[in-house]
PDB file of C-alpha atoms in Angstrom:
ATOM      1  CA  LYS H   1      -7.644   4.239 -15.814  1.00 84.00           C
ATOM      2  CA  GLN H   2      -8.233   1.915 -12.869  1.00 89.00           C
ATOM      3  CA  GLU H   3     -10.344   3.386 -10.084  1.00 92.00           C
ATOM      4  CA  VAL H   4     -11.018   1.676  -6.778  1.00 96.00           C
ATOM      5  CA  THR H   5     -13.817   2.586  -4.408  1.00 97.00           C
ATOM      6  CA  GLN H   6     -14.746   1.223  -1.005  1.00 97.00           C
ATOM      7  CA  ILE H   7     -18.105   1.228   0.689  1.00 93.00           C
ATOM      8  CA  PRO H   8     -18.914   2.138   3.380  1.00 93.00           C
ATOM      9  CA  ALA H   9     -16.387   4.859   4.173  1.00 95.00           C
ATOM     10  CA  ALA H  10     -16.906   4.243   7.891  1.00 96.00           C
ATOM     11  CA  LEU H  11     -18.647   1.595   9.928  1.00 95.00           C
ATOM     12  CA  SER H  12     -19.355   1.238  13.637  1.00 96.00           C
ATOM     13  CA  VAL H  13     -20.606  -2.070  15.012  1.00 96.00           C
ATOM     14  CA  PRO H  14     -21.000  -3.713  18.422  1.00 96.00           C
ATOM     15  CA  GLU H  15     -18.589  -6.463  19.332  1.00 97.00           C
ATOM     16  CA  GLY H  16     -19.505  -9.911  18.059  1.00 97.00           C
ATOM     17  CA  GLU H  17     -21.207  -8.843  14.845  1.00 96.00           C
ATOM     18  CA  ASN H  18     -20.312 -10.298  11.478  1.00 97.00           C
ATOM     19  CA  LEU H  19     -19.636  -7.625   8.887  1.00 95.00           C
ATOM     20  CA  VAL H  20     -18.881  -7.126   5.219  1.00 96.00           C
ATOM     21  CA  LEU H  21     -16.632  -4.522   3.629  1.00 97.00           C
ATOM     22  CA  ASN H  22     -16.898  -3.824  -0.079  1.00 97.00           C
ATOM     23  CA  CYS H  23     -14.313  -2.958  -2.707  1.00 98.00           C
ATOM     24  CA  SER H  24     -15.121  -2.115  -6.328  1.00 97.00           C
ATOM     25  CA  PHE H  25     -12.767  -1.593  -9.263  1.00 96.00           C
ATOM     26  CA  THR H  26     -13.466  -0.325 -12.760  1.00 95.00           C
ATOM     27  CA  ASP H  27     -11.016  -2.353 -14.861  1.00 91.00           C
ATOM     28  CA  SER H  28     -11.427  -6.125 -14.554  1.00 89.00           C
ATOM     29  CA  ALA H  29      -8.001  -6.818 -16.121  1.00 89.00           C
ATOM     30  CA  ILE H  30      -6.348  -7.355 -12.771  1.00 91.00           C
ATOM     31  CA  TYR H  31      -3.505  -9.641 -11.714  1.00 89.00           C
ATOM     32  CA  ASN H  32      -4.468  -9.760  -8.047  1.00 91.00           C
ATOM     33  CA  LEU H  33      -6.282  -7.972  -5.247  1.00 94.00           C
ATOM     34  CA  GLN H  34      -4.867  -7.496  -1.761  1.00 95.00           C
ATOM     35  CA  TRP H  35      -6.643  -6.495   1.449  1.00 97.00           C
ATOM     36  CA  PHE H  36      -4.745  -4.542   4.086  1.00 97.00           C
ATOM     37  CA  ARG H  37      -5.319  -3.269   7.572  1.00 97.00           C
ATOM     38  CA  GLN H  38      -3.928   0.079   8.731  1.00 96.00           C
ATOM     39  CA  ASP H  39      -3.871   1.277  12.317  1.00 94.00           C
ATOM     40  CA  PRO H  40      -3.778   5.065  12.901  1.00 90.00           C
ATOM     41  CA  GLY H  41      -0.406   6.556  11.986  1.00 87.00           C
ATOM     42  CA  LYS H  42       1.040   3.179  11.045  1.00 89.00           C
ATOM     43  CA  GLY H  43       1.960   1.273   7.919  1.00 90.00           C
ATOM     44  CA  LEU H  44      -0.183  -1.334   6.181  1.00 94.00           C
ATOM     45  CA  THR H  45      -0.466  -4.949   7.260  1.00 95.00           C
ATOM     46  CA  SER H  46      -1.302  -7.501   4.598  1.00 93.00           C
ATOM     47  CA  LEU H  47      -4.408  -9.538   5.412  1.00 96.00           C
ATOM     48  CA  LEU H  48      -5.314 -11.525   2.323  1.00 95.00           C
ATOM     49  CA  LEU H  49      -4.113 -11.793  -1.268  1.00 92.00           C
ATOM     50  CA  ILE H  50      -6.404 -13.116  -4.005  1.00 92.00           C
ATOM     51  CA  GLN H  51      -4.978 -13.947  -7.405  1.00 90.00           C
ATOM     52  CA  SER H  52      -7.164 -13.191 -10.411  1.00 89.00           C
ATOM     53  CA  SER H  53      -7.770 -16.912 -10.958  1.00 89.00           C
ATOM     54  CA  GLN H  54      -9.048 -17.398  -7.412  1.00 91.00           C
ATOM     55  CA  ARG H  55     -12.528 -16.795  -6.021  1.00 93.00           C
ATOM     56  CA  GLU H  56     -11.761 -16.467  -2.326  1.00 94.00           C
ATOM     57  CA  GLN H  57      -9.152 -16.645   0.383  1.00 94.00           C
ATOM     58  CA  THR H  58      -9.558 -17.291   4.097  1.00 96.00           C
ATOM     59  CA  SER H  59      -7.420 -16.505   7.111  1.00 94.00           C
ATOM     60  CA  GLY H  60      -8.849 -17.075  10.562  1.00 96.00           C
ATOM     61  CA  ARG H  61     -11.976 -14.939  10.971  1.00 97.00           C
ATOM     62  CA  LEU H  62     -11.373 -13.209   7.643  1.00 97.00           C
ATOM     63  CA  ASN H  63     -12.708 -14.288   4.271  1.00 97.00           C
ATOM     64  CA  ALA H  64     -12.194 -12.336   1.060  1.00 97.00           C
ATOM     65  CA  SER H  65     -13.994 -13.046  -2.178  1.00 97.00           C
ATOM     66  CA  LEU H  66     -13.297 -11.829  -5.694  1.00 96.00           C
ATOM     67  CA  ASP H  67     -15.701 -11.463  -8.615  1.00 95.00           C
ATOM     68  CA  LYS H  68     -13.455 -10.146 -11.337  1.00 92.00           C
ATOM     69  CA  SER H  69     -16.128  -9.909 -14.008  1.00 92.00           C
ATOM     70  CA  SER H  70     -18.268  -7.588 -11.898  1.00 94.00           C
ATOM     71  CA  GLY H  71     -15.291  -5.707 -10.495  1.00 95.00           C
ATOM     72  CA  ARG H  72     -15.996  -6.497  -6.858  1.00 97.00           C
ATOM     73  CA  SER H  73     -14.351  -7.925  -3.796  1.00 97.00           C
ATOM     74  CA  THR H  74     -15.747  -8.326  -0.317  1.00 97.00           C
ATOM     75  CA  LEU H  75     -13.970  -8.783   2.989  1.00 97.00           C
ATOM     76  CA  TYR H  76     -16.022 -10.692   5.531  1.00 97.00           C
ATOM     77  CA  ILE H  77     -15.061 -10.397   9.203  1.00 97.00           C
ATOM     78  CA  ALA H  78     -16.682 -12.911  11.532  1.00 97.00           C
ATOM     79  CA  ALA H  79     -17.357 -12.301  15.220  1.00 97.00           C
ATOM     80  CA  SER H  80     -15.797  -8.848  15.241  1.00 97.00           C
ATOM     81  CA  GLN H  81     -13.644  -7.771  18.190  1.00 97.00           C
ATOM     82  CA  PRO H  82     -12.539  -4.325  19.436  1.00 97.00           C
ATOM     83  CA  GLY H  83      -9.023  -5.198  18.258  1.00 96.00           C
ATOM     84  CA  ASP H  84     -10.367  -5.292  14.686  1.00 97.00           C
ATOM     85  CA  SER H  85     -10.866  -1.513  14.816  1.00 97.00           C
ATOM     86  CA  ALA H  86      -8.721  -0.047  12.038  1.00 97.00           C
ATOM     87  CA  THR H  87      -8.936   1.169   8.450  1.00 97.00           C
ATOM     88  CA  TYR H  88      -9.250  -1.585   5.871  1.00 98.00           C
ATOM     89  CA  LEU H  89      -7.899  -0.941   2.373  1.00 98.00           C
ATOM     90  CA  CYS H  90      -8.060  -2.931  -0.809  1.00 97.00           C
ATOM     91  CA  ALA H  91      -5.560  -2.622  -3.639  1.00 96.00           C
ATOM     92  CA  VAL H  92      -5.545  -4.054  -7.148  1.00 95.00           C
ATOM     93  CA  LYS H  93      -2.599  -4.805  -9.380  1.00 90.00           C
ATOM     94  CA  ARG H  94      -3.353  -4.580 -13.078  1.00 85.00           C
ATOM     95  CA  ASN H  95      -2.107  -7.129 -15.574  1.00 81.00           C
ATOM     96  CA  TYR H  96       0.399  -4.628 -16.926  1.00 79.00           C
ATOM     97  CA  GLY H  97       2.801  -2.403 -15.065  1.00 76.00           C
ATOM     98  CA  GLN H  98       3.598  -2.318 -11.394  1.00 75.00           C
ATOM     99  CA  ASN H  99       1.134   0.397 -10.414  1.00 76.00           C
ATOM    100  CA  PHE H 100      -0.995  -0.859  -7.549  1.00 88.00           C
ATOM    101  CA  VAL H 101      -4.180   1.174  -7.133  1.00 94.00           C
ATOM    102  CA  PHE H 102      -5.652   1.556  -3.663  1.00 96.00           C
ATOM    103  CA  GLY H 103      -9.141   2.358  -2.513  1.00 96.00           C
ATOM    104  CA  PRO H 104      -9.682   5.101   0.077  1.00 96.00           C
ATOM    105  CA  GLY H 105     -10.396   2.584   2.832  1.00 97.00           C
ATOM    106  CA  THR H 106     -13.205   1.737   5.235  1.00 97.00           C
ATOM    107  CA  ARG H 107     -12.726   2.948   8.800  1.00 97.00           C
ATOM    108  CA  LEU H 108     -14.065   0.288  11.154  1.00 97.00           C
ATOM    109  CA  SER H 109     -14.880   0.777  14.834  1.00 97.00           C
ATOM    110  CA  VAL H 110     -15.890  -2.243  16.883  1.00 97.00           C
ATOM    111  CA  LEU H 111     -17.447  -1.170  20.157  1.00 96.00           C
ATOM    112  CA  PRO H 112     -17.010  -3.302  23.288  1.00 94.00           C
TER     113      PRO H 112
ATOM    114  CA  ASP Z   1      13.242  -8.329  12.633  1.00 53.00           C
ATOM    115  CA  THR Z   2      12.935  -9.263   8.975  1.00 73.00           C
ATOM    116  CA  GLY Z   3      10.224  -6.757   8.032  1.00 92.00           C
ATOM    117  CA  VAL Z   4      10.464  -3.594   5.953  1.00 95.00           C
ATOM    118  CA  SER Z   5      12.018  -0.721   7.882  1.00 96.00           C
ATOM    119  CA  GLN Z   6      11.894   3.004   7.195  1.00 97.00           C
ATOM    120  CA  ASN Z   7      13.847   5.900   8.651  1.00 97.00           C
ATOM    121  CA  PRO Z   8      13.207   8.399   9.985  1.00 97.00           C
ATOM    122  CA  ARG Z   9       9.718   7.708  11.286  1.00 96.00           C
ATOM    123  CA  HIS Z  10       8.930  11.401  11.530  1.00 97.00           C
ATOM    124  CA  LYS Z  11      10.451  14.435   9.818  1.00 97.00           C
ATOM    125  CA  ILE Z  12       9.545  18.070  10.347  1.00 98.00           C
ATOM    126  CA  THR Z  13      11.137  20.538   7.981  1.00 97.00           C
ATOM    127  CA  LYS Z  14      10.741  24.071   6.780  1.00 97.00           C
ATOM    128  CA  ARG Z  15       9.491  24.867   3.314  1.00 97.00           C
ATOM    129  CA  GLY Z  16      12.328  24.960   0.807  1.00 97.00           C
ATOM    130  CA  GLN Z  17      14.548  22.448   2.604  1.00 97.00           C
ATOM    131  CA  ASN Z  18      15.614  19.108   1.158  1.00 98.00           C
ATOM    132  CA  VAL Z  19      14.732  15.845   2.898  1.00 98.00           C
ATOM    133  CA  THR Z  20      15.791  12.245   2.350  1.00 98.00           C
ATOM    134  CA  PHE Z  21      14.039   9.097   3.520  1.00 97.00           C
ATOM    135  CA  ARG Z  22      15.430   5.584   3.630  1.00 98.00           C
ATOM    136  CA  CYS Z  23      13.743   2.232   3.135  1.00 98.00           C
ATOM    137  CA  ASP Z  24      15.267  -1.166   3.890  1.00 97.00           C
ATOM    138  CA  PRO Z  25      13.176  -3.919   2.259  1.00 95.00           C
ATOM    139  CA  ILE Z  26      12.883  -7.515   3.337  1.00 92.00           C
ATOM    140  CA  SER Z  27      16.272  -8.929   2.432  1.00 89.00           C
ATOM    141  CA  GLU Z  28      15.288 -11.414  -0.268  1.00 85.00           C
ATOM    142  CA  HIS Z  29      12.773  -9.081  -1.943  1.00 89.00           C
ATOM    143  CA  ASN Z  30      13.954  -7.722  -5.276  1.00 90.00           C
ATOM    144  CA  ARG Z  31      10.999  -5.393  -5.870  1.00 91.00           C
ATOM    145  CA  LEU Z  32      10.577  -2.124  -3.994  1.00 95.00           C
ATOM    146  CA  TYR Z  33       7.787   0.447  -4.156  1.00 95.00           C
ATOM    147  CA  TRP Z  34       7.297   3.976  -2.824  1.00 96.00           C
ATOM    148  CA  TYR Z  35       3.856   5.402  -2.065  1.00 96.00           C
ATOM    149  CA  ARG Z  36       2.493   8.641  -0.658  1.00 96.00           C
ATOM    150  CA  GLN Z  37      -0.548   8.729   1.588  1.00 96.00           C
ATOM    151  CA  THR Z  38      -2.476  11.782   2.732  1.00 95.00           C
ATOM    152  CA  LEU Z  39      -5.030  11.832   5.521  1.00 90.00           C
ATOM    153  CA  GLY Z  40      -8.180   9.867   4.772  1.00 89.00           C
ATOM    154  CA  GLN Z  41      -6.898   8.543   1.448  1.00 93.00           C
ATOM    155  CA  GLY Z  42      -5.378   5.318   0.267  1.00 94.00           C
ATOM    156  CA  PRO Z  43      -1.698   5.215  -0.701  1.00 95.00           C
ATOM    157  CA  GLU Z  44      -0.797   6.613  -4.135  1.00 94.00           C
ATOM    158  CA  PHE Z  45       1.912   4.905  -6.163  1.00 93.00           C
ATOM    159  CA  LEU Z  46       5.073   6.951  -6.717  1.00 95.00           C
ATOM    160  CA  THR Z  47       7.734   4.665  -8.136  1.00 95.00           C
ATOM    161  CA  TYR Z  48       8.938   1.072  -8.431  1.00 92.00           C
ATOM    162  CA  PHE Z  49      12.351  -0.635  -8.526  1.00 94.00           C
ATOM    163  CA  GLN Z  50      13.258  -4.094  -9.661  1.00 91.00           C
ATOM    164  CA  ASN Z  51      16.670  -4.706  -8.177  1.00 91.00           C
ATOM    165  CA  GLU Z  52      18.567  -1.452  -8.826  1.00 92.00           C
ATOM    166  CA  ALA Z  53      16.550  -0.418 -11.884  1.00 92.00           C
ATOM    167  CA  GLN Z  54      13.805   2.174 -11.514  1.00 92.00           C
ATOM    168  CA  LEU Z  55      11.248   0.786 -13.953  1.00 90.00           C
ATOM    169  CA  GLU Z  56       8.156   2.842 -13.348  1.00 89.00           C
ATOM    170  CA  LYS Z  57       7.376   6.356 -12.130  1.00 90.00           C
ATOM    171  CA  SER Z  58       4.050   8.013 -11.455  1.00 89.00           C
ATOM    172  CA  ARG Z  59       3.171  11.442 -12.802  1.00 87.00           C
ATOM    173  CA  LEU Z  60       2.953  12.383  -9.107  1.00 83.00           C
ATOM    174  CA  LEU Z  61       6.731  12.156  -8.971  1.00 85.00           C
ATOM    175  CA  SER Z  62       7.643  15.701  -9.965  1.00 87.00           C
ATOM    176  CA  ASP Z  63      11.187  16.720 -10.822  1.00 92.00           C
ATOM    177  CA  ARG Z  64      11.700  17.698  -7.170  1.00 95.00           C
ATOM    178  CA  PHE Z  65      11.474  14.018  -6.241  1.00 96.00           C
ATOM    179  CA  SER Z  66      14.212  11.503  -6.889  1.00 95.00           C
ATOM    180  CA  ALA Z  67      14.559   7.905  -5.794  1.00 96.00           C
ATOM    181  CA  GLU Z  68      17.506   5.556  -5.905  1.00 96.00           C
ATOM    182  CA  ARG Z  69      18.226   1.971  -5.056  1.00 96.00           C
ATOM    183  CA  PRO Z  70      21.977   1.462  -5.303  1.00 91.00           C
ATOM    184  CA  LYS Z  71      23.037  -2.172  -5.518  1.00 86.00           C
ATOM    185  CA  GLY Z  72      19.424  -3.268  -5.353  1.00 85.00           C
ATOM    186  CA  SER Z  73      19.290  -3.201  -1.578  1.00 90.00           C
ATOM    187  CA  PHE Z  74      18.010  -0.194   0.399  1.00 96.00           C
ATOM    188  CA  SER Z  75      16.326   2.731  -1.320  1.00 97.00           C
ATOM    189  CA  THR Z  76      16.257   6.465  -0.717  1.00 97.00           C
ATOM    190  CA  LEU Z  77      13.607   8.988  -1.643  1.00 97.00           C
ATOM    191  CA  GLU Z  78      14.721  12.620  -1.761  1.00 97.00           C
ATOM    192  CA  ILE Z  79      12.452  15.627  -1.977  1.00 97.00           C
ATOM    193  CA  GLN Z  80      14.127  18.876  -2.936  1.00 97.00           C
ATOM    194  CA  ARG Z  81      12.755  22.343  -2.138  1.00 97.00           C
ATOM    195  CA  THR Z  82       9.924  20.934  -0.056  1.00 97.00           C
ATOM    196  CA  GLU Z  83       6.484  22.510  -0.256  1.00 96.00           C
ATOM    197  CA  GLN Z  84       3.637  22.369   2.242  1.00 96.00           C
ATOM    198  CA  GLY Z  85       1.744  20.137  -0.180  1.00 95.00           C
ATOM    199  CA  ASP Z  86       4.444  17.506   0.271  1.00 96.00           C
ATOM    200  CA  SER Z  87       3.260  16.882   3.830  1.00 97.00           C
ATOM    201  CA  ALA Z  88       2.133  13.262   3.878  1.00 97.00           C
ATOM    202  CA  MET Z  89       3.051   9.775   4.990  1.00 96.00           C
ATOM    203  CA  TYR Z  90       5.628   8.205   2.694  1.00 97.00           C
ATOM    204  CA  LEU Z  91       5.350   4.432   2.598  1.00 96.00           C
ATOM    205  CA  CYS Z  92       7.726   1.838   1.252  1.00 97.00           C
ATOM    206  CA  ALA Z  93       6.784  -1.720   0.315  1.00 95.00           C
ATOM    207  CA  SER Z  94       8.673  -4.697  -1.036  1.00 93.00           C
ATOM    208  CA  SER Z  95       7.766  -7.941  -2.724  1.00 90.00           C
ATOM    209  CA  LEU Z  96       9.392 -11.042  -4.135  1.00 83.00           C
ATOM    210  CA  ASN Z  97       9.726 -11.892  -7.791  1.00 71.00           C
ATOM    211  CA  PRO Z  98       6.417 -13.685  -8.449  1.00 65.00           C
ATOM    212  CA  GLY Z  99       8.269 -16.640  -9.879  1.00 60.00           C
ATOM    213  CA  ARG Z 100       9.706 -17.276  -6.429  1.00 53.00           C
ATOM    214  CA  GLN Z 101       6.472 -16.763  -4.569  1.00 54.00           C
ATOM    215  CA  LEU Z 102       4.200 -19.550  -5.730  1.00 56.00           C
ATOM    216  CA  GLY Z 103       0.580 -18.508  -5.578  1.00 57.00           C
ATOM    217  CA  ARG Z 104       1.436 -15.223  -3.884  1.00 59.00           C
ATOM    218  CA  GLY Z 105       2.849 -13.238  -6.747  1.00 63.00           C
ATOM    219  CA  TYR Z 106       3.414  -9.542  -6.065  1.00 75.00           C
ATOM    220  CA  GLU Z 107       2.221  -9.705  -2.451  1.00 85.00           C
ATOM    221  CA  GLN Z 108       3.397  -6.446  -0.931  1.00 89.00           C
ATOM    222  CA  PHE Z 109       4.753  -5.949   2.565  1.00 92.00           C
ATOM    223  CA  PHE Z 110       4.806  -2.421   3.904  1.00 94.00           C
ATOM    224  CA  GLY Z 111       7.083  -0.560   6.263  1.00 95.00           C
ATOM    225  CA  PRO Z 112       5.821   1.702   9.079  1.00 95.00           C
ATOM    226  CA  GLY Z 113       6.151   4.837   6.940  1.00 96.00           C
ATOM    227  CA  THR Z 114       7.833   8.212   7.333  1.00 97.00           C
ATOM    228  CA  ARG Z 115       5.519  11.067   8.268  1.00 97.00           C
ATOM    229  CA  LEU Z 116       6.685  14.326   6.707  1.00 98.00           C
ATOM    230  CA  THR Z 117       5.452  17.687   7.948  1.00 97.00           C
ATOM    231  CA  VAL Z 118       6.493  20.766   5.971  1.00 97.00           C
ATOM    232  CA  LEU Z 119       6.021  24.025   7.886  1.00 96.00           C
TER     233      LEU Z 119
END
């Protein structure tokens, strides 16, 4: 059974800091991994999608890496801004089935 | 707006009542997913449609839950005889057939969710 964990559960940083969010999964037989952002009471916004054959993806100030063999992904946020405050979730799709498994999320607060 | 839409956004009901939620996916997306999310947790997979066929269901989907996707367009999720434990955010997502989404297979796009409160 695939299990996904995210560390830390919550993070508070001053504006301008670079930060790293971690996602770990127990079964390395994944098709892809997707990072999302969720604002309070809202749906999920897709940030980055990494296919199993890829090592990283970049979008603006965001960079996500994938190490499938060790079951880890990291989301790097450069020069954080108060508008980055949200919960960040990772989700993995296994090679079989359509069941996407989500982590519990990291709640990020960027203080002005 | 070409995103995923869900209605209603909020639903308050009394225990024992039936409720129905609707999801309209992005128009060209043939895959549709339902999830449930409780406070402080990530979404949990409920069920998946490819076109009009319901191909996968989670054990979370008890016999009080039923989902349909007539004609492979919008989808409905019905909960019968609601219980207080059903209170959650119900999220819908859609994605393209990976063969039509080069390099971005199975990328999911989510709607705003329907928040259900069972009193």
